[in-house]
Amino acid sequence: MSKYLLKRLFMSLVTIWAVITITFALMHSVPGDPFRSESKMPPAVYENLLSQYGLDKPVPQQYVIYLGNLLQGDLGASMKSRVETVNDMVERGFPVSAQLGAQALLIAIVFGPALGSLAALYQNKFPDYLSMVIAIIGISVPSFIMGTVLIQFVARNVAYFPIGGWGTWQHTLLPSFALALMPLATMARLMRSSMLEVLNQDYIKTAKSKGIRKSAVILKHAVRNAILPVISILGTTISNLLVGSFVIEKIFGIPGLGRFFVQSISNRDYTLIMGTTIFYAIILVAMLFIVDIAYMLIDPRIKLAKEGR
Amino acid sequence: MEKILEVKDLAVSFKTFFGEVEAVRGISFEVGKKETVAIVGESGCGKSVTANSIMQLLPMPPAFFKNGEILFNGENLLSKSEKEMQNIRGNHIAMIFQDPMTSLNPTMKVGKQIVEGLIKHHGLKHHDAKKKAIEMLDLVAVPQPEKRIEQYPHEFSGGMRQRVMIALAMISDPQLLIADEPTTALDVTVQAQILDLMKSLQERLDMSIILITHDLGVVADTSDKVVVMYAGQIVEQGLTDEIFKETAHPYTQKLLASVPRLDMNRDEALLSIEGTPPDLYIPPKGCAFYDRCDKAMKICKDNMPGFTEHSATHASRCWLNHPMAKTNEGSGI
Amino acid sequence: MKADLDFRPEMFEVADKTDLNVDKIRRPSIKFWPDVWRRLKMNKLAMLGLTLIIAMIVMAFIGVKLSGYTYFEQNLKLRNTHPNMEFWFGTDELGRDMFTRVWYGARYSLAIGVIAAFIDFVIGITYGGIAGISSRRVDAIMMRVAEVIYSIPYLLIVILLSVVLTQEGGGSSMFVLILAMSLTGWVPMAILVRGQVLQLKESEYSLASESLGATKSWILKKHIFPNTLGPILVNVTLTIPRAIFAEATLGFLGLGLQAPMSSLGTLANDGLAGLAVGNAYQIIIPAIFISLIMFSFNVLGDGLRDALDPRLRK
Ligand SMILES: Nc1ncnc2c1ncn2[C@@H]1O[C@H](COP(=O)(O)OP(=O)(O)O)[C@@H](O)[C@H]1O
Ligand SMILES: [Mg+2]
């Protein structure tokens, strides 16, 4: 087991390194440099800026320096905002984004599999149709549309919900819901089909043949096995939530990291884009790692299969 | 002999896209106390549907009961509610299945799976349940039971898993054990061990067994009575001796001729009867075995033969039993 | 025995079985693809999706010509005209006809979805196929690489690439968007294809060992081919909405197609400004079409998967 964990950890580090390298290469392949556009700058100031950001050195050297800084937890400076570093922005924006993302994930994890299970247990009956309608809406309506609709039709009419911004519990509800809907729908659909499959398995028949209650058969035997595929897509789900948060933070005017990221894109703030991307990648890869461990804890077969090799 | 189970005129069908599939078409048989009754027949003949009907584990829909009753200790199981059935399943009637690789829950510890039913039926405490689980594994000769109850099914071999299934089935001393092809998925050597185990448990616990198999070789020294099924019907039934020595139905004869010897593998043996059973979607009007029967007569094609009793315990469903057929016997081959 | 039967000796003569197979009633035997199609047709939702897709493709071609306005023609006097008889979907803040722009946008969204899915398909088949037929070691390495690529967050890379490859202030070209999306999008297909190839290899070995000769090609045609093609088809159908969604999201973040070109995503982004000033139709109309496209492809893909599921085939 520890061998498998080590291997997984190694793969995660490789992934992070790949993202850093790709990001660095991409950002340095942009023609010209970030200060060119702010023309009419006295040459002396320009030279000064270049050396201040280390841009006068050869690219390989810059890469090594950048990696070194990253290892010390320094994500770099912002080129446009000369007072705040990337670390400052992450510190300011990430807690907000993390709360939004965690709430959305919680909503999706609680309601998605529940809806999917209900649908499977009442296949072709009303609960099935109801949850599949919800699921179809969830996958068909992108979060930026859902967010807009919620602002237009809910927030504008119900005083309880603020139209945008961040601060109180009420502020978090609509954006979390808008963000949660698509993963919720995906999980519901996946859970439905995996539940239908599990309910046909022999061990469900064995469980029934013991004479235990139907609810026990479903909860202890069916759900626990049917939820495995749902857990295995958690990584992708978190990744989608992250990108979804860019959109949701933009619509609801939430001061999260996603909003800084989107702004840095329109500002062409390359160091900020690079730093934020790398931060995101590290968070995501860490999440994937955690999801993997969770999967291993729930499915006892994984340990042996991976260890045996 | 005291009867524990009586199946009377049972007919079960499945609603499918193409129409009704008549999986079981009016079968009747009895199981006495401490008796072992074997149900034999090729695959697709309705053996599992019969077994699952007794336990009421058929998916409904598509399955539905068309006719008949199943009397367990004189009470009709078909008119019991789901709640009442739960009290019977695992408690008075237990079942083990064909494929031990898939019949245990892969994400639950073996010990817990064994005692789960017992906790429900007898309200056992956790500590006692664990002791009982160890005891049961010991009973079915699983080595190191203290260690084994904490393991998951994938850590067991096929034979060991089937032992676990048996332990699980035996847990509340059932009066009737239904074993649906318990050895089909196992190696020949393991097969014999499992059958021996079932036999010795039967003696110890005074239970009846319905042993379903498509292998008559398994039947000879394990069962008291044999029921031969073909295309959803019983074509012959009798005491094991009668079936082996006074074989009446051509299908039974073919099954006997195909009993596997040690030098063949099991699939090979099955292939040795030419052809396949008829599709039970619109079953044949006459004798279902007509197509494959070497002794078929003109009458067989469109007329369903009734049962002829050869003795108080032995009956078969074949036109060859008719007095007018006697003259032809032997000439048809 | 039946009492009403009148027994005659000739009834007990040996049966003549020469006509055996002639009048036997069998369950209608059904070919694979017609059967899939039959079951797909029974799925009303999937058929609705298919109908909508066909209708939208047709409209993407002829819809842009119906109103008589072009997608770029500005008429500042007619800015923000709400939908009416002249402008069926209204006009945008520059007075451009929304009806034409929506169908024009749908054309680009659909094209991006289909082309991206096609590229994923080609790369996925090639990569997965090579991994599948290679030695175990090469296969393992190729799969590790694919895994790493796949765990790089997809849209993040798309965003980065479109930042790099486009001019400041402008949107992206279709080429850039598709390139960016294909960079990581091919991995699921590759994994799927590799699995199928491995299965195929296995069954070929077992077939060869049984030396069944003529039936080999039959089995290949009857079982392996449909079983391989089915999941791939489903995957392609579900890749299309994913790409369209990605493009729409990018468009909404201001990284979509360069103006005056438009996709449904950029139209929605433009419409967001209209929302605050009472011109909600400017975002609602493109939103409806994005949702319709996502809906149609998803239900069609689901329907296909169900129709192809061998366990449901009876
Ligand atoms: N769920 C089902 N739907 C439709 N037909 C079924 C179903 N289960 C069993 N059958 C039909 O019932 C018949 C008997 O099956 P079964 O009892 O499993 O045979 P076996 O004797 O091999 O145990 C088969 O012809 C099969 O087609
Ligand atoms: Mg069976």
PDB file of N, CA and C and ligand atoms in Angstrom, chain B residues 14-16 21-24 41-50 52 58-59 62-63 98 180-181 212 214 229 278-280, chain C residues 27 314, ligand 1:
ATOM      1  N   PHE B  14     -41.780 -14.524 -18.256  1.00  0.00           N
ATOM      2  CA  PHE B  14     -41.156 -13.200 -18.295  1.00  0.00           C
ATOM      3  C   PHE B  14     -41.780 -12.398 -19.412  1.00  0.00           C
ATOM      4  N   LYS B  15     -42.100 -11.168 -19.109  1.00  0.00           N
ATOM      5  CA  LYS B  15     -42.562 -10.264 -20.165  1.00  0.00           C
ATOM      6  C   LYS B  15     -41.329  -9.650 -20.809  1.00  0.00           C
ATOM      7  N   THR B  16     -41.130  -9.871 -22.105  1.00  0.00           N
ATOM      8  CA  THR B  16     -40.001  -9.245 -22.783  1.00  0.00           C
ATOM      9  C   THR B  16     -40.529  -8.464 -23.970  1.00  0.00           C
ATOM     10  N   VAL B  21     -41.988 -14.955 -22.389  1.00  0.00           N
ATOM     11  CA  VAL B  21     -41.098 -16.113 -22.381  1.00  0.00           C
ATOM     12  C   VAL B  21     -41.561 -17.028 -21.253  1.00  0.00           C
ATOM     13  N   GLU B  22     -42.026 -18.221 -21.617  1.00  0.00           N
ATOM     14  CA  GLU B  22     -42.567 -19.133 -20.611  1.00  0.00           C
ATOM     15  C   GLU B  22     -41.439 -19.969 -20.022  1.00  0.00           C
ATOM     16  N   ALA B  23     -40.811 -19.431 -19.003  1.00  0.00           N
ATOM     17  CA  ALA B  23     -39.600 -20.057 -18.469  1.00  0.00           C
ATOM     18  C   ALA B  23     -39.900 -21.349 -17.707  1.00  0.00           C
ATOM     19  N   VAL B  24     -40.984 -21.347 -16.950  1.00  0.00           N
ATOM     20  CA  VAL B  24     -41.384 -22.554 -16.223  1.00  0.00           C
ATOM     21  C   VAL B  24     -42.848 -22.816 -16.560  1.00  0.00           C
ATOM     22  N   GLY B  41     -30.801 -30.674 -15.692  1.00  0.00           N
ATOM     23  CA  GLY B  41     -31.232 -30.234 -17.010  1.00  0.00           C
ATOM     24  C   GLY B  41     -30.192 -29.295 -17.570  1.00  0.00           C
ATOM     25  N   GLU B  42     -30.203 -29.137 -18.893  1.00  0.00           N
ATOM     26  CA  GLU B  42     -29.225 -28.234 -19.494  1.00  0.00           C
ATOM     27  C   GLU B  42     -29.518 -26.802 -19.094  1.00  0.00           C
ATOM     28  N   SER B  43     -28.616 -25.927 -19.427  1.00  0.00           N
ATOM     29  CA  SER B  43     -28.853 -24.551 -19.001  1.00  0.00           C
ATOM     30  C   SER B  43     -29.955 -23.949 -19.870  1.00  0.00           C
ATOM     31  N   GLY B  44     -30.755 -23.102 -19.241  1.00  0.00           N
ATOM     32  CA  GLY B  44     -31.883 -22.499 -19.931  1.00  0.00           C
ATOM     33  C   GLY B  44     -33.166 -23.289 -19.779  1.00  0.00           C
ATOM     34  N   CYS B  45     -33.143 -24.338 -18.980  1.00  0.00           N
ATOM     35  CA  CYS B  45     -34.335 -25.178 -18.847  1.00  0.00           C
ATOM     36  C   CYS B  45     -35.276 -24.715 -17.740  1.00  0.00           C
ATOM     37  N   GLY B  46     -34.892 -23.688 -17.025  1.00  0.00           N
ATOM     38  CA  GLY B  46     -35.792 -23.139 -16.015  1.00  0.00           C
ATOM     39  C   GLY B  46     -35.454 -23.537 -14.589  1.00  0.00           C
ATOM     40  N   LYS B  47     -34.262 -24.069 -14.361  1.00  0.00           N
ATOM     41  CA  LYS B  47     -33.891 -24.514 -13.021  1.00  0.00           C
ATOM     42  C   LYS B  47     -33.747 -23.327 -12.073  1.00  0.00           C
ATOM     43  N   SER B  48     -32.992 -22.312 -12.518  1.00  0.00           N
ATOM     44  CA  SER B  48     -32.782 -21.164 -11.636  1.00  0.00           C
ATOM     45  C   SER B  48     -34.078 -20.408 -11.406  1.00  0.00           C
ATOM     46  N   VAL B  49     -34.896 -20.320 -12.435  1.00  0.00           N
ATOM     47  CA  VAL B  49     -36.167 -19.621 -12.266  1.00  0.00           C
ATOM     48  C   VAL B  49     -36.998 -20.330 -11.203  1.00  0.00           C
ATOM     49  N   THR B  50     -36.970 -21.660 -11.224  1.00  0.00           N
ATOM     50  CA  THR B  50     -37.683 -22.427 -10.202  1.00  0.00           C
ATOM     51  C   THR B  50     -37.146 -22.105  -8.805  1.00  0.00           C
ATOM     52  N   ASN B  52     -35.393 -19.501  -7.782  1.00  0.00           N
ATOM     53  CA  ASN B  52     -35.656 -18.124  -7.383  1.00  0.00           C
ATOM     54  C   ASN B  52     -37.127 -17.882  -7.097  1.00  0.00           C
ATOM     55  N   LEU B  58     -37.162 -13.376  -7.869  1.00  0.00           N
ATOM     56  CA  LEU B  58     -37.248 -13.030  -9.288  1.00  0.00           C
ATOM     57  C   LEU B  58     -37.521 -11.543  -9.446  1.00  0.00           C
ATOM     58  N   PRO B  59     -36.947 -10.924 -10.454  1.00  0.00           N
ATOM     59  CA  PRO B  59     -37.259  -9.513 -10.693  1.00  0.00           C
ATOM     60  C   PRO B  59     -38.682  -9.381 -11.231  1.00  0.00           C
ATOM     61  N   PRO B  62     -39.681  -8.104 -14.904  1.00  0.00           N
ATOM     62  CA  PRO B  62     -40.473  -8.738 -15.960  1.00  0.00           C
ATOM     63  C   PRO B  62     -41.119 -10.068 -15.562  1.00  0.00           C
ATOM     64  N   ALA B  63     -40.659 -10.685 -14.459  1.00  0.00           N
ATOM     65  CA  ALA B  63     -41.198 -12.003 -14.154  1.00  0.00           C
ATOM     66  C   ALA B  63     -42.588 -11.894 -13.543  1.00  0.00           C
ATOM     67  N   GLN B  98     -24.418 -19.998  -8.053  1.00  0.00           N
ATOM     68  CA  GLN B  98     -23.467 -20.651  -8.943  1.00  0.00           C
ATOM     69  C   GLN B  98     -22.057 -20.089  -8.866  1.00  0.00           C
ATOM     70  N   ASP B 180     -27.973 -23.556  -6.086  1.00  0.00           N
ATOM     71  CA  ASP B 180     -28.124 -23.416  -7.540  1.00  0.00           C
ATOM     72  C   ASP B 180     -26.765 -23.576  -8.209  1.00  0.00           C
ATOM     73  N   GLU B 181     -26.501 -24.740  -8.722  1.00  0.00           N
ATOM     74  CA  GLU B 181     -25.225 -25.076  -9.364  1.00  0.00           C
ATOM     75  C   GLU B 181     -24.036 -24.633  -8.506  1.00  0.00           C
ATOM     76  N   ILE B 212     -29.361 -28.012  -7.496  1.00  0.00           N
ATOM     77  CA  ILE B 212     -29.565 -27.769  -8.927  1.00  0.00           C
ATOM     78  C   ILE B 212     -28.248 -27.972  -9.650  1.00  0.00           C
ATOM     79  N   HIS B 214     -26.409 -29.124 -13.792  1.00  0.00           N
ATOM     80  CA  HIS B 214     -26.663 -29.671 -15.126  1.00  0.00           C
ATOM     81  C   HIS B 214     -25.788 -30.903 -15.349  1.00  0.00           C
ATOM     82  N   MET B 229     -35.499 -31.615 -15.715  1.00  0.00           N
ATOM     83  CA  MET B 229     -36.258 -30.547 -16.372  1.00  0.00           C
ATOM     84  C   MET B 229     -35.800 -30.345 -17.793  1.00  0.00           C
ATOM     85  N   PRO B 278     -35.213 -25.778 -26.896  1.00  0.00           N
ATOM     86  CA  PRO B 278     -35.974 -24.790 -27.667  1.00  0.00           C
ATOM     87  C   PRO B 278     -36.078 -23.475 -26.917  1.00  0.00           C
ATOM     88  N   ASP B 279     -36.262 -22.439 -27.689  1.00  0.00           N
ATOM     89  CA  ASP B 279     -36.501 -21.122 -27.132  1.00  0.00           C
ATOM     90  C   ASP B 279     -37.881 -21.122 -26.478  1.00  0.00           C
ATOM     91  N   LEU B 280     -37.963 -20.563 -25.283  1.00  0.00           N
ATOM     92  CA  LEU B 280     -39.244 -20.638 -24.587  1.00  0.00           C
ATOM     93  C   LEU B 280     -40.178 -19.479 -24.935  1.00  0.00           C
TER      94      LEU B 280
ATOM     95  N   ARG C  27     -37.804 -16.865 -32.021  1.00  0.00           N
ATOM     96  CA  ARG C  27     -37.738 -15.451 -31.674  1.00  0.00           C
ATOM     97  C   ARG C  27     -37.149 -14.739 -32.883  1.00  0.00           C
ATOM     98  N   LYS C 314     -31.993  -8.111 -25.819  1.00  0.00           N
ATOM     99  CA  LYS C 314     -32.652  -9.401 -25.539  1.00  0.00           C
ATOM    100  C   LYS C 314     -33.481  -9.800 -26.721  1.00  0.00           C
TER     101      LYS C 314
HETATM  102  N1  LIG D   1     -34.795 -11.819 -16.541  1.00  0.00           N
HETATM  103  C1  LIG D   1     -35.215 -12.602 -17.540  1.00  0.00           C
HETATM  104  N2  LIG D   1     -35.860 -12.076 -18.609  1.00  0.00           N
HETATM  105  C2  LIG D   1     -36.285 -12.861 -19.606  1.00  0.00           C
HETATM  106  N3  LIG D   1     -36.133 -14.179 -19.660  1.00  0.00           N
HETATM  107  C3  LIG D   1     -35.487 -14.761 -18.636  1.00  0.00           C
HETATM  108  C4  LIG D   1     -34.998 -14.019 -17.529  1.00  0.00           C
HETATM  109  N4  LIG D   1     -34.406 -14.866 -16.660  1.00  0.00           N
HETATM  110  C5  LIG D   1     -34.528 -16.102 -17.218  1.00  0.00           C
HETATM  111  N5  LIG D   1     -35.187 -16.035 -18.392  1.00  0.00           N
HETATM  112  C6  LIG D   1     -35.521 -17.162 -19.262  1.00  0.00           C
HETATM  113  O1  LIG D   1     -35.918 -18.230 -18.497  1.00  0.00           O
HETATM  114  C7  LIG D   1     -35.433 -19.441 -19.021  1.00  0.00           C
HETATM  115  C8  LIG D   1     -34.876 -20.326 -17.935  1.00  0.00           C
HETATM  116  O2  LIG D   1     -33.737 -19.712 -17.358  1.00  0.00           O
HETATM  117  P1  LIG D   1     -32.969 -20.334 -16.101  1.00  0.00           P
HETATM  118  O3  LIG D   1     -33.956 -20.740 -15.084  1.00  0.00           O
HETATM  119  O4  LIG D   1     -31.970 -19.339 -15.702  1.00  0.00           O
HETATM  120  O5  LIG D   1     -32.266 -21.609 -16.717  1.00  0.00           O
HETATM  121  P2  LIG D   1     -31.280 -22.609 -15.982  1.00  0.00           P
HETATM  122  O6  LIG D   1     -31.965 -23.939 -16.081  1.00  0.00           O
HETATM  123  O7  LIG D   1     -30.043 -22.605 -16.759  1.00  0.00           O
HETATM  124  O8  LIG D   1     -31.088 -22.161 -14.585  1.00  0.00           O
HETATM  125  C9  LIG D   1     -34.406 -19.097 -20.080  1.00  0.00           C
HETATM  126  O9  LIG D   1     -34.904 -19.482 -21.323  1.00  0.00           O
HETATM  127  C10 LIG D   1     -34.293 -17.604 -20.021  1.00  0.00           C
HETATM  128  O10 LIG D   1     -34.305 -17.071 -21.321  1.00  0.00           O
END
